[in-house]
């Protein structure tokens, strides 16, 4: 039996994180365990909320934090926690990335190379569909 515990934290400005959590549970089921931080909706400083979240975890637990904006204050407030062992901070989250992270089997700690691979695939999911459709139409005309 695997003794590693993995915790997923989704944090954003306003309610994007809660919406992302709702969408993940839609696809993966209501048993999906997530820690959600919707920052700045209750006039509470988020530093205390972040500390409360991390205080729930054992020192050997893996924590993956997904945030909305690289230069945003939410991501900046989580930044000091990257020095905590087995803690990963990923920003610019989209649903594809969040699903890949939450569905990743817990066979050990996630390695940075695996996280990079998941990020790369998630980036590949961002497409300008008008252009894809135009190219598909051109391909159809060539046949």
PDB file of C-alpha atoms in Angstrom, residues 8 10 17-36 95 98-99 102-103:
ATOM      1  CA  UNK A   8      -4.169  19.389  -4.707  1.00  0.00           C
ATOM      2  CA  UNK A  10      -6.453  25.226  -6.531  1.00  0.00           C
ATOM      3  CA  UNK A  17     -10.713  28.136  -8.410  1.00  0.00           C
ATOM      4  CA  UNK A  18     -14.145  27.066  -7.146  1.00  0.00           C
ATOM      5  CA  UNK A  19     -15.407  26.820 -10.709  1.00  0.00           C
ATOM      6  CA  UNK A  20     -12.392  24.717 -11.667  1.00  0.00           C
ATOM      7  CA  UNK A  21     -13.006  22.448  -8.678  1.00  0.00           C
ATOM      8  CA  UNK A  22     -16.664  22.077  -9.684  1.00  0.00           C
ATOM      9  CA  UNK A  23     -15.673  21.157 -13.244  1.00  0.00           C
ATOM     10  CA  UNK A  24     -13.095  18.614 -12.004  1.00  0.00           C
ATOM     11  CA  UNK A  25     -15.691  16.985  -9.780  1.00  0.00           C
ATOM     12  CA  UNK A  26     -18.116  16.898 -12.715  1.00  0.00           C
ATOM     13  CA  UNK A  27     -15.608  14.817 -14.682  1.00  0.00           C
ATOM     14  CA  UNK A  28     -13.968  12.865 -11.856  1.00  0.00           C
ATOM     15  CA  UNK A  29     -16.715  12.507  -9.264  1.00  0.00           C
ATOM     16  CA  UNK A  30     -17.637  14.167  -6.005  1.00  0.00           C
ATOM     17  CA  UNK A  31     -15.112  12.090  -4.041  1.00  0.00           C
ATOM     18  CA  UNK A  32     -12.247  14.105  -5.550  1.00  0.00           C
ATOM     19  CA  UNK A  33     -10.462  15.825  -2.656  1.00  0.00           C
ATOM     20  CA  UNK A  34      -9.353  19.371  -3.381  1.00  0.00           C
ATOM     21  CA  UNK A  35      -8.346  22.382  -1.337  1.00  0.00           C
ATOM     22  CA  UNK A  36      -9.843  25.492  -2.913  1.00  0.00           C
ATOM     23  CA  UNK A  95      -8.913  22.450 -17.017  1.00  0.00           C
ATOM     24  CA  UNK A  98      -5.881  20.306 -13.636  1.00  0.00           C
ATOM     25  CA  UNK A  99      -7.456  17.062 -14.863  1.00  0.00           C
ATOM     26  CA  UNK A 102      -5.696  15.163 -10.381  1.00  0.00           C
ATOM     27  CA  UNK A 103      -5.864  11.940 -12.413  1.00  0.00           C
TER      28      UNK A 103
END
